[in-house]
Coordinates of C-alpha atoms in Angstrom, one line a residue:
M5 CA -0.1 0.0 0.1
K6 CA 2.9 2.3 -0.5
K7 CA 1.0 4.1 -3.5
I8 CA -1.8 4.7 -1.3
K9 CA 0.6 6.4 1.7
Y10 CA 2.1 9.0 -0.9
I11 CA -1.7 9.8 -2.2
G12 CA -2.5 10.4 1.5
L13 CA 0.3 12.6 2.0
S14 CA -0.6 14.7 -0.9
L15 CA -4.3 14.6 0.1
I16 CA -3.5 16.1 3.7
L17 CA -1.4 19.0 2.2
A18 CA -3.8 19.8 -0.6
L19 CA -6.6 20.0 2.3
G20 CA -4.3 22.0 4.4
F21 CA -3.9 24.6 1.8
T22 CA -7.7 25.4 1.9
S23 CA -8.1 25.0 5.7
C24 CA -11.5 25.2 7.5
D25 CA -9.9 26.0 10.8
S26 CA -6.5 27.2 12.2
W27 CA -5.7 23.5 13.0
L28 CA -5.4 23.1 9.3
D29 CA -2.7 25.8 8.6
V30 CA 0.5 24.3 6.6
N31 CA 3.2 26.6 7.1
E32 CA 6.2 25.1 4.8
N33 CA 6.4 26.0 1.2
P34 CA 3.5 24.1 -0.7
N35 CA 5.7 24.0 -3.7
T36 CA 8.2 21.5 -2.3
P37 CA 6.1 19.3 -0.5
T38 CA 7.9 16.3 1.5
Q39 CA 6.9 14.0 4.4
D40 CA 8.2 16.6 6.6
V41 CA 6.0 19.6 5.3
A42 CA 2.6 18.9 7.3
S43 CA 2.9 19.8 11.1
L44 CA 1.4 17.7 13.8
A45 CA -1.4 20.3 14.2
S46 CA -2.1 20.0 10.4
R47 CA -2.1 16.4 10.2
L48 CA -4.1 15.4 13.2
P49 CA -7.4 17.1 12.5
W50 CA -7.4 15.6 9.0
I51 CA -6.7 12.2 10.2
E52 CA -9.6 12.7 12.4
H53 CA -11.8 14.1 10.0
H54 CA -11.4 11.1 7.5
Y55 CA -11.8 8.4 10.0
G56 CA -15.2 10.3 10.8
Y57 CA -16.3 10.4 7.3
A58 CA -15.7 6.8 7.2
A59 CA -17.4 6.0 10.2
G60 CA -20.4 8.3 9.3
S61 CA -20.9 6.8 6.0
A62 CA -20.7 3.4 7.2
G63 CA -23.0 4.2 9.9
F64 CA -25.7 5.6 7.3
R65 CA -25.2 2.6 5.2
A66 CA -26.0 0.4 7.8
G67 CA -29.2 2.0 8.3
F68 CA -30.5 0.7 5.2
I69 CA -29.7 -2.7 6.8
N70 CA -30.7 -2.3 10.0
G71 CA -34.3 -0.7 9.2
T72 CA -33.5 3.0 9.9
V73 CA -33.8 4.4 6.4
T74 CA -34.7 3.9 2.9
S75 CA -35.0 5.3 -0.7
R76 CA -35.9 3.9 -3.9
K77 CA -34.4 2.3 -7.0
G78 CA -33.5 4.4 -9.8
V79 CA -33.0 7.7 -8.1
S80 CA -29.6 8.0 -9.7
T81 CA -27.7 7.0 -12.7
S82 CA -24.5 6.1 -10.7
A83 CA -23.8 2.7 -11.0
T84 CA -22.8 2.4 -7.6
N85 CA -25.3 4.9 -5.8
I86 CA -26.3 3.2 -2.4
H87 CA -29.8 4.5 -3.6
N88 CA -30.1 2.2 -6.4
Y89 CA -29.2 -0.8 -4.4
M90 CA -29.2 -1.1 -0.8
P91 CA -33.4 -0.3 -0.3
Y92 CA -33.6 -3.9 -2.2
W93 CA -30.9 -5.6 -0.5
D94 CA -29.3 -6.0 -3.9
P95 CA -25.5 -4.9 -2.9
I96 CA -22.7 -4.4 -5.2
N97 CA -19.0 -3.9 -4.4
G98 CA -19.2 -0.1 -5.0
I99 CA -21.7 0.2 -1.8
S100 CA -18.6 -0.1 0.5
T101 CA -16.2 1.9 -1.1
T102 CA -16.4 5.1 0.8
P103 CA -15.5 3.9 4.0
Y104 CA -12.6 2.2 2.7
Q105 CA -11.2 5.0 1.1
H106 CA -11.7 7.6 3.7
W107 CA -9.9 5.3 6.2
F108 CA -7.1 3.8 4.0
V109 CA -6.5 6.9 1.8
G110 CA -7.8 9.7 4.1
A111 CA -6.8 8.5 7.6
A112 CA -4.5 5.3 7.9
C113 CA -1.8 6.0 5.5
N114 CA -0.9 8.9 7.5
L115 CA -0.7 7.5 10.6
E116 CA 2.8 6.5 11.0
D117 CA 4.3 9.6 9.8
L118 CA 2.3 11.2 12.5
I119 CA 3.8 9.1 15.1
K120 CA 7.4 9.4 13.4
K121 CA 6.9 13.2 13.7
A122 CA 5.5 13.1 17.3
E123 CA 8.2 11.1 18.2
E124 CA 10.9 13.3 17.0
E125 CA 9.2 16.2 19.0
G126 CA 8.7 14.1 22.0
A127 CA 4.6 15.1 21.4
Y128 CA 3.6 11.9 23.1
H129 CA -0.1 12.9 23.1
Y130 CA 0.0 12.9 19.4
I131 CA 1.3 9.2 19.6
G132 CA -1.6 8.2 21.9
A133 CA -4.2 10.0 19.7
A134 CA -2.6 8.1 16.7
Y135 CA -2.9 4.6 18.3
V136 CA -6.4 5.4 19.4
I137 CA -7.7 6.2 16.0
K138 CA -5.9 3.3 14.2
A139 CA -7.6 1.3 16.3
M140 CA -11.0 2.8 15.8
G141 CA -10.3 2.6 12.0
F142 CA -9.2 -1.0 11.6
M143 CA -12.0 -2.2 14.0
L144 CA -14.5 -0.4 11.7
M145 CA -13.2 -2.1 8.7
T146 CA -13.4 -5.5 10.5
D147 CA -17.0 -5.1 11.4
W148 CA -17.6 -3.9 7.9
Y149 CA -15.5 -6.6 6.0
G150 CA -14.6 -9.1 8.2
E151 CA -11.0 -9.9 7.0
C152 CA -9.1 -7.1 5.6
P153 CA -5.0 -6.3 5.1
Y154 CA -4.1 -5.1 8.5
T155 CA -0.5 -6.0 9.8
E156 CA 0.8 -5.1 6.1
S157 CA -1.6 -2.5 5.2
L158 CA 0.5 0.4 6.1
G159 CA 3.7 -0.3 4.8
S160 CA 5.4 -0.9 1.6
Y161 CA 3.5 -3.8 0.6
L162 CA 1.6 -3.3 -2.8
T163 CA -0.6 -6.6 -2.4
P164 CA -0.9 -6.7 1.4
K165 CA -2.1 -10.0 3.0
Y166 CA -5.4 -10.0 4.7
D167 CA -5.7 -11.0 8.5
T168 CA -8.5 -12.7 10.2
G169 CA -11.0 -10.5 11.9
Q170 CA -9.8 -12.0 15.4
T171 CA -6.4 -10.9 14.7
I172 CA -7.4 -7.4 14.0
F173 CA -9.8 -7.4 16.8
E174 CA -7.2 -8.4 19.2
G175 CA -4.7 -5.9 17.5
C176 CA -7.0 -3.0 18.1
L177 CA -7.4 -3.7 21.6
A178 CA -3.6 -3.8 21.8
D179 CA -3.4 -0.7 20.3
L180 CA -5.7 1.1 22.7
D181 CA -3.2 -0.4 25.5
T182 CA -0.2 1.0 23.7
A183 CA -2.1 4.3 23.4
L184 CA -3.1 4.9 27.3
P185 CA 0.5 5.6 28.5
Y186 CA 1.1 8.1 26.1
F187 CA -1.5 10.5 27.7
D188 CA 0.2 10.3 31.0
M189 CA 3.4 11.5 29.8
T190 CA 4.6 14.9 29.8
Q191 CA 5.4 16.1 26.6
E192 CA 8.8 17.8 25.8
A193 CA 9.1 21.4 26.5
N194 CA 8.8 22.4 22.8
A195 CA 6.5 19.8 21.5
T196 CA 3.2 20.8 20.2
P197 CA 0.2 21.0 22.6
L198 CA -2.3 18.5 21.6
K199 CA -5.0 21.4 21.8
D200 CA -3.3 22.9 18.6
G201 CA -4.5 19.8 16.4
D202 CA -7.4 18.0 18.2
S203 CA -10.5 18.7 16.5
W204 CA -12.4 16.0 18.4
N205 CA -11.5 17.0 22.2
G206 CA -9.7 20.1 22.1
G207 CA -6.5 18.5 23.6
D208 CA -8.6 17.1 26.7
I209 CA -6.4 14.2 28.0
A210 CA -9.4 13.2 30.3
K211 CA -11.5 12.9 27.3
W212 CA -9.1 10.7 25.3
K213 CA -8.7 8.5 28.3
A214 CA -12.3 8.2 28.6
L215 CA -12.8 7.3 24.8
I216 CA -10.0 4.6 25.0
Y217 CA -12.2 2.8 28.0
G218 CA -15.4 3.5 26.3
L219 CA -14.1 1.9 23.0
K220 CA -13.1 -1.0 25.2
A221 CA -16.6 -1.5 26.7
R222 CA -17.9 -1.4 23.2
W223 CA -15.8 -3.7 21.6
L224 CA -15.7 -6.3 24.3
N225 CA -19.6 -6.4 24.4
N226 CA -19.5 -7.1 21.0
L227 CA -18.2 -10.6 21.7
S228 CA -21.5 -11.7 23.3
K229 CA -21.7 -14.7 21.1
K230 CA -18.2 -15.8 22.2
S231 CA -18.8 -17.9 25.3
T232 CA -15.2 -18.2 26.0
L233 CA -14.2 -14.6 25.1
Y234 CA -17.1 -12.5 26.6
K235 CA -16.2 -11.5 30.0
P236 CA -18.9 -9.3 31.5
D237 CA -16.8 -8.0 34.4
D238 CA -14.1 -6.7 32.0
I239 CA -16.7 -4.8 30.3
L240 CA -18.2 -3.3 33.4
A241 CA -14.6 -2.6 34.6
A242 CA -13.9 -0.7 31.3
I243 CA -17.4 1.3 31.7
T244 CA -16.0 2.5 35.4
N245 CA -13.4 4.5 33.3
G246 CA -15.4 5.5 30.2
P247 CA -17.2 8.7 29.9
K248 CA -19.5 9.4 33.0
D249 CA -21.2 12.5 31.4
Y250 CA -21.5 15.1 28.5
A251 CA -18.1 16.8 29.7
T252 CA -16.4 13.7 29.5
S253 CA -18.0 12.2 26.4
T254 CA -16.3 12.7 22.9
I255 CA -18.5 14.8 20.9
I256 CA -17.8 16.4 17.4
N257 CA -19.7 19.9 17.3
H258 CA -20.0 20.4 13.4
Q259 CA -20.6 23.8 11.9
N260 CA -22.7 25.3 8.9
D261 CA -20.2 28.0 8.3
P262 CA -20.5 30.6 5.5
G263 CA -16.6 30.3 5.0
D264 CA -16.9 26.7 4.5
T265 CA -16.6 26.4 0.8
S266 CA -13.7 24.1 0.3
S267 CA -14.0 20.6 -0.4
D268 CA -13.4 17.5 0.7
A269 CA -10.8 15.9 -1.6
L270 CA -12.2 12.4 -1.6
A271 CA -15.8 13.5 -1.5
G272 CA -16.1 16.7 -2.5
D273 CA -18.2 17.9 0.5
P274 CA -17.8 20.6 2.9
L275 CA -15.3 20.0 5.7
K276 CA -17.2 21.6 8.7
T277 CA -20.5 19.9 8.4
S278 CA -21.7 16.6 10.0
Y279 CA -20.7 13.3 8.5
L280 CA -24.4 12.1 8.4
F281 CA -25.4 15.4 6.6
D282 CA -22.8 14.8 4.0
G283 CA -23.8 11.3 3.4
A284 CA -27.5 11.1 4.3
A285 CA -29.0 14.4 3.7
W286 CA -27.2 16.1 1.0
S287 CA -29.7 15.2 -1.3
D288 CA -33.6 14.6 -0.8
H289 CA -34.0 10.7 -1.6
V290 CA -33.7 9.3 2.0
R291 CA -36.6 8.5 3.8
M292 CA -37.3 7.0 7.3
T293 CA -38.7 3.7 7.6
K294 CA -42.0 2.7 9.3
Y295 CA -40.0 0.2 11.7
Y296 CA -38.1 3.4 12.8
T297 CA -40.9 5.8 13.0
D298 CA -43.1 3.3 15.2
L299 CA -40.2 3.4 17.9
F300 CA -41.5 6.8 18.8
E301 CA -45.2 5.9 19.2
Y302 CA -46.7 4.1 22.0
P303 CA -50.4 3.1 21.7
Q304 CA -52.5 3.4 24.5
T305 CA -55.4 1.2 25.7
D306 CA -57.7 4.2 25.6
G307 CA -57.2 4.0 21.5
T308 CA -55.0 7.2 21.9
V309 CA -51.3 7.1 21.1
A310 CA -48.5 8.7 23.5
Y311 CA -45.6 10.1 21.4
D312 CA -41.9 10.1 22.4
P313 CA -40.7 13.9 23.0
R314 CA -37.5 13.2 20.6
R315 CA -39.9 12.3 18.0
E316 CA -40.0 15.7 16.4
K317 CA -36.3 16.0 16.6
M318 CA -35.3 12.7 15.3
L319 CA -38.0 12.5 12.6
P320 CA -38.1 15.3 9.7
M321 CA -41.1 17.3 9.5
N322 CA -42.5 19.7 6.6
E323 CA -44.5 22.9 6.9
H324 CA -48.1 22.7 6.0
Y325 CA -51.2 25.3 5.8
D326 CA -54.5 25.0 7.3
K327 CA -57.5 26.4 5.4
N328 CA -57.1 29.7 6.9
G329 CA -53.3 30.0 6.0
K330 CA -51.8 29.1 9.3
S331 CA -48.8 27.0 9.1
Y332 CA -48.5 23.8 10.9
F333 CA -45.9 21.1 10.9
M334 CA -46.5 17.3 9.8
V335 CA -44.0 14.6 11.1
T336 CA -43.0 12.4 8.6
A337 CA -44.8 9.0 8.0
G338 CA -42.4 6.0 7.8
V339 CA -42.2 4.0 4.3
D340 CA -43.4 0.3 5.1
V341 CA -40.7 -1.4 3.3
L342 CA -40.8 -4.5 5.6
N343 CA -44.4 -5.4 5.0
S344 CA -45.5 -3.5 1.7
D345 CA -44.2 -3.8 -2.0
I346 CA -44.0 0.1 -2.1
L347 CA -40.2 -0.2 -3.4
N348 CA -41.6 -2.2 -6.6
N349 CA -44.2 -0.1 -7.2
S350 CA -42.4 3.6 -8.1
G351 CA -42.6 4.8 -4.5
P352 CA -41.9 6.2 -2.3
A353 CA -42.4 9.0 -5.1
Q354 CA -40.4 12.2 -5.0
Q355 CA -42.9 15.3 -4.1
T356 CA -43.0 18.9 -5.1
Y357 CA -44.3 22.0 -3.5
S358 CA -45.9 24.8 -4.9
A359 CA -45.7 28.1 -3.3
S360 CA -48.8 29.5 -5.1
T361 CA -51.2 26.7 -4.1
K362 CA -49.2 25.9 -1.0
K363 CA -49.7 22.2 -1.9
Y364 CA -47.5 19.1 -2.0
T365 CA -47.8 16.9 -4.9
V366 CA -46.6 13.6 -6.6
S367 CA -46.4 13.6 -10.3
T368 CA -46.0 9.5 -10.5
A369 CA -49.5 8.2 -11.3
G370 CA -51.0 6.0 -8.5
R371 CA -48.3 7.5 -5.8
E372 CA -50.3 10.7 -4.9
G373 CA -50.3 9.4 -1.4
D374 CA -46.6 9.7 -1.0
T375 CA -46.6 13.4 0.0
I376 CA -46.8 11.9 3.7
Y377 CA -42.8 10.9 3.5
V378 CA -40.6 13.7 4.4
T379 CA -37.0 13.6 3.1
L380 CA -34.3 14.1 5.5
K381 CA -32.6 16.9 3.5
G382 CA -30.9 19.8 4.8
V383 CA -29.0 22.7 3.3
C384 CA -25.6 23.9 4.0
C385 CA -24.1 27.2 3.4
K386 CA -21.9 25.7 0.4
Q387 CA -25.1 24.8 -1.2
G388 CA -26.4 28.5 -1.0
G389 CA -28.2 28.1 2.4
K390 CA -27.7 30.3 5.7
A391 CA -26.0 29.3 9.0
D392 CA -29.1 30.0 10.8
E393 CA -31.6 28.2 8.4
S394 CA -29.9 24.8 7.3
F395 CA -33.2 23.3 7.0
Y396 CA -34.6 22.4 3.5
Q397 CA -37.2 25.4 2.3
N398 CA -38.8 26.8 -0.7
T399 CA -37.1 29.7 -1.8
A400 CA -40.4 31.5 -3.1
D401 CA -42.1 31.8 0.1
G402 CA -39.9 30.3 2.8
T403 CA -42.1 27.3 3.7
I404 CA -40.0 24.6 5.3
L405 CA -40.0 21.3 3.0
S406 CA -37.8 19.3 5.6
T407 CA -36.7 20.1 9.3
G408 CA -34.0 17.5 8.7
T409 CA -33.3 15.5 12.0
F410 CA -31.0 15.7 15.1
Y411 CA -28.1 14.0 13.7
T412 CA -28.3 14.8 10.0
L413 CA -28.6 18.9 9.8
P414 CA -25.0 20.2 8.5
E415 CA -24.4 21.6 12.0
S416 CA -25.6 18.5 13.8
P417 CA -23.3 16.6 16.4
T418 CA -21.7 13.4 16.0
H419 CA -21.6 11.6 19.3
L420 CA -18.7 9.4 18.9
M421 CA -18.5 8.1 22.4
T422 CA -21.0 8.9 25.2
S423 CA -21.8 8.4 28.9
Y424 CA -25.3 7.2 27.8
E425 CA -23.8 4.5 25.4
M426 CA -21.9 3.3 28.6
D427 CA -25.1 3.0 30.6
F428 CA -26.6 1.0 27.9
I429 CA -23.8 -1.4 27.7
K430 CA -24.0 -1.8 31.3
A431 CA -27.7 -2.4 31.2
E432 CA -27.1 -5.2 28.8
V433 CA -24.7 -6.6 30.7
L434 CA -26.2 -6.8 34.2
F435 CA -29.6 -8.1 32.7
R436 CA -27.4 -10.9 30.9
K437 CA -26.0 -11.4 34.3
G438 CA -29.3 -11.6 35.9
D439 CA -28.9 -8.4 37.7
K440 CA -32.4 -6.8 36.7
S441 CA -32.2 -4.1 39.4
G442 CA -29.2 -2.9 38.5
A443 CA -29.8 -3.1 34.9
L444 CA -32.9 -1.1 35.3
S445 CA -31.3 1.5 36.8
A446 CA -28.3 1.8 34.2
Y447 CA -31.3 1.6 31.3
K448 CA -33.0 4.6 32.9
A449 CA -29.8 6.4 33.3
A450 CA -29.1 5.6 29.6
V451 CA -32.4 7.0 28.3
K452 CA -32.5 10.0 30.4
G453 CA -28.9 10.7 29.4
H454 CA -29.7 10.6 25.7
F455 CA -32.6 13.3 26.6
D456 CA -29.9 15.3 28.1
F457 CA -27.3 15.0 25.5
M458 CA -29.9 16.2 23.1
N459 CA -31.2 18.9 24.9
T460 CA -27.7 20.3 25.6
K461 CA -27.3 20.5 21.8
L462 CA -30.7 22.1 21.1
K463 CA -30.3 24.8 23.9
S464 CA -27.1 25.7 22.3
Y465 CA -29.0 26.6 19.0
G466 CA -30.6 29.7 20.3
T467 CA -33.5 31.4 18.8
E468 CA -34.4 29.1 15.5
N469 CA -37.1 28.9 12.8
N470 CA -36.5 25.2 12.8
P471 CA -38.9 23.6 15.5
G472 CA -36.7 20.6 15.0
K473 CA -33.8 22.5 16.7
I474 CA -36.1 23.9 19.6
P475 CA -35.3 22.1 23.0
M476 CA -37.6 19.7 24.1
S477 CA -39.8 20.6 27.4
E478 CA -38.4 19.6 30.7
T479 CA -42.2 18.8 31.6
A480 CA -42.7 16.5 28.6
V481 CA -39.5 14.7 29.1
N482 CA -40.0 14.0 32.8
E483 CA -43.5 13.0 32.4
F484 CA -42.3 10.5 29.4
L485 CA -39.5 9.2 31.5
A486 CA -42.0 8.6 34.3
S487 CA -44.7 7.1 32.1
D488 CA -45.3 3.3 31.4
C489 CA -43.6 4.1 28.1
I490 CA -40.2 3.3 29.8
A491 CA -39.8 0.5 31.8
Q492 CA -40.4 1.5 35.6
T493 CA -39.6 -1.8 37.5
A494 CA -37.3 -4.5 37.1
D495 CA -39.9 -7.1 36.3
K496 CA -41.1 -5.1 33.4
L497 CA -37.5 -4.7 31.7
T498 CA -36.7 -6.8 28.8
L499 CA -33.5 -7.1 26.7
A500 CA -35.5 -6.0 23.7
E501 CA -36.6 -2.9 25.6
I502 CA -32.9 -2.2 26.5
M503 CA -31.7 -2.5 22.8
K504 CA -34.7 -0.5 21.4
Q505 CA -33.7 2.4 23.7
K506 CA -30.2 2.0 22.5
Y507 CA -31.1 1.9 18.6
I508 CA -32.9 5.1 19.2
A509 CA -30.3 6.9 21.0
M510 CA -27.3 5.8 18.7
S511 CA -29.4 6.0 15.2
F512 CA -27.3 6.0 12.2
S513 CA -24.4 4.5 14.0
Q514 CA -22.4 1.3 12.9
Q515 CA -23.1 0.0 16.3
N516 CA -26.7 -0.7 15.8
W517 CA -26.2 -3.0 13.0
N518 CA -23.5 -4.8 15.2
D519 CA -25.9 -5.3 17.8
M520 CA -28.6 -6.7 15.6
R521 CA -26.1 -9.3 14.3
R522 CA -25.3 -10.0 18.0
Y523 CA -28.8 -11.0 18.3
N524 CA -29.6 -12.5 14.9
F525 CA -31.9 -9.4 14.1
S526 CA -35.5 -10.9 15.0
A527 CA -34.7 -14.6 14.7
G528 CA -35.2 -14.9 18.6
N529 CA -32.6 -17.7 18.9
V530 CA -29.8 -16.2 20.8
G531 CA -29.8 -17.7 24.5
S532 CA -32.9 -17.2 26.2
F533 CA -33.7 -13.5 25.4
G534 CA -36.3 -14.1 22.8
V535 CA -36.8 -11.6 19.9
V536 CA -34.6 -8.8 20.8
Y537 CA -35.6 -6.5 17.6
P538 CA -39.2 -7.4 16.9
G539 CA -40.6 -6.6 13.7
I540 CA -37.4 -6.2 11.7
D541 CA -36.8 -8.3 8.5
R542 CA -35.5 -8.3 5.0
P543 CA -37.6 -5.8 3.0
K544 CA -40.7 -7.4 1.3
S545 CA -39.3 -6.2 -2.2
I546 CA -35.9 -7.9 -1.8
H547 CA -34.4 -8.3 -5.2
A548 CA -35.3 -11.7 -6.4
A549 CA -31.8 -12.7 -7.4
A550 CA -30.5 -11.1 -4.2
S551 CA -32.7 -13.3 -2.4
S552 CA -31.6 -16.6 -3.8
Q553 CA -27.8 -16.0 -4.6
K554 CA -26.7 -13.2 -2.0
F555 CA -29.1 -13.9 1.1
P556 CA -30.0 -17.6 0.3
G557 CA -31.2 -18.5 3.9
A558 CA -34.8 -19.9 4.0
S559 CA -35.9 -18.5 7.4
K560 CA -34.9 -15.9 10.1
T561 CA -32.9 -18.6 11.9
S562 CA -30.8 -19.3 9.1
E563 CA -27.8 -17.1 9.4
N564 CA -27.5 -16.7 5.9
Y565 CA -31.1 -14.9 5.9
W566 CA -29.5 -11.6 7.0
W567 CA -27.1 -9.0 5.9
R568 CA -23.9 -9.9 7.9
R569 CA -21.1 -7.9 6.4
M570 CA -19.9 -6.0 3.4
A571 CA -18.2 -7.5 0.4
H572 CA -14.8 -5.7 -0.3
C573 CA -14.7 -2.9 -2.7
S574 CA -13.5 -3.1 -6.1
H575 CA -9.8 -1.6 -5.3
E576 CA -9.3 -4.7 -3.6
V577 CA -11.0 -7.0 -6.2
N578 CA -9.2 -5.4 -9.1
F579 CA -5.5 -5.0 -7.0
N580 CA -5.5 -7.5 -4.5
A581 CA -7.6 -10.3 -5.8
K582 CA -5.3 -13.1 -4.8
N583 CA -5.0 -12.1 -1.0
L584 CA -8.8 -11.3 -1.2
E585 CA -9.6 -14.7 -2.2
A586 CA -7.4 -16.5 0.2
S587 CA -8.9 -14.5 3.0
N588 CA -12.2 -16.5 3.2
P589 CA -13.6 -19.4 1.3
K590 CA -16.5 -17.2 0.0
A591 CA -14.6 -14.1 -0.3
M592 CA -15.5 -14.0 -4.1
S593 CA -19.1 -15.5 -4.0
N594 CA -22.2 -13.9 -4.5
D595 CA -23.4 -14.9 -0.8
I596 CA -20.4 -13.4 0.9
W597 CA -22.7 -10.6 2.0
S598 CA -24.5 -13.1 4.4
V599 CA -21.7 -14.7 5.8
P600 CA -21.1 -13.9 9.5
V601 CA -17.9 -11.8 10.6
W602 CA -15.9 -13.8 13.2
W603 CA -17.5 -12.3 16.4
D604 CA -20.9 -12.9 14.9
I605 CA -20.5 -16.9 14.7
E606 CA -21.8 -18.5 18.1
E607 CA -19.6 -20.3 20.1

């Protein structure tokens, strides 16, 4: 991968010349680039950026698999466009390229040079950060692909060998252990302070150490199918040193900045906007599924419905007008891809809005009712929007066509590692250990924690025209948390309820797909926990060839009924085929998509 290494260096230099923050300044002569041109303070934020983009794009694409989002076939002429293939579970290699490119080309290939330069300066905290990000990136890749180049991936090998998932997993944990002591070291007198180049935690060492332990807890918990490797007490020990509140969590606060007109060299997107906006909400193709929208509704015995207060923040809304011309907002309906054949019947169709009639219409015959589905789209400054009006609106009369969602607007936060995730993991571990009382306490803390995290961000927006960015009422939140919508006693708590609330809180994350795989989606055949994700299934309109060739399982209890991994992208197929083929007996087979990665195999 030596070629990739030099491509990555030139990428960092090019990006540095059009920096979006003081972190990204390159003060050396740009006409004579060498391996020593980029400073530590300019290298690290770009490595962080490209890892974040890889993780964000992987999490969004996992949303097509775990039931969060859908689109419709034919919305793009691009042969590799995710909207053409993922809604139907008819995957091709191209859908897995973006996370691969941003990790290997944008981030991983520059880690060795970062570490070398940091060693020369005695900037030990940068070395620690480099090992943490290395672990995060390769764990993302092994969760994504199973086997991939690892031990030979960052050297001079043109065709690096593949390592097993377990080798990569253990190596990533070892990298976290390597990183930890560097954060306890005192840097040399003239070394670059971590705060000068750290776009994640602003140089806060305590946050980096909490991130390390949080990652350990997350990854060790992913071993729940491995009876000899799953160690609940080790997970709980890691949680005690992980993030404990908002202040110790790793949160990337993105910006919708009018000055952010540069482009990511790999994706062409702005540099400060959220990764999920870039991947999920730049266009207006994506819709929420009914499986997802139903999670925010609680039918009552009297026929009414109680709503989760997060509903109007997590789901997009659009503006309508009553007969008196007064505006109101409608929350999107969910597209029922699991039980209807809407994908095979030209839906969900794109809608248009008329400023003269103030009505939404759909031109596709037979799809007139699709106006109930609201796009996730937002508009960033680079697209001509304004910093305080990042929602999608009609330019003629200002009508809001989509409020976006909490996680997918240009300025939405990325919750990279949080205390509420620690509480959800703790609840799951204690539940599995039989400590239902302890699990209930952790579960309630986790749900409340997510509300608190959301409101902390929502309150920071100030006065907004977008109702999706207005804080949730404390009264409404407290009433919901005290209601029967949330388990109030240990005997009412189930693993399905814990994982449901975790799924909501971690929307658009790769971890939601990891969790579904660990519990075999809705098969109900893991331990004695029953169906942990009730209602989830393959889309009813699954492509016939995909059903028979890529996901050939005959029933939910067949492991190859489900989408278990990504096939490697064309870069590996075209240039490293021999090692790819040797990595797994089915590496080049049509059904590699339904072959479990190593931790997804029960033993």
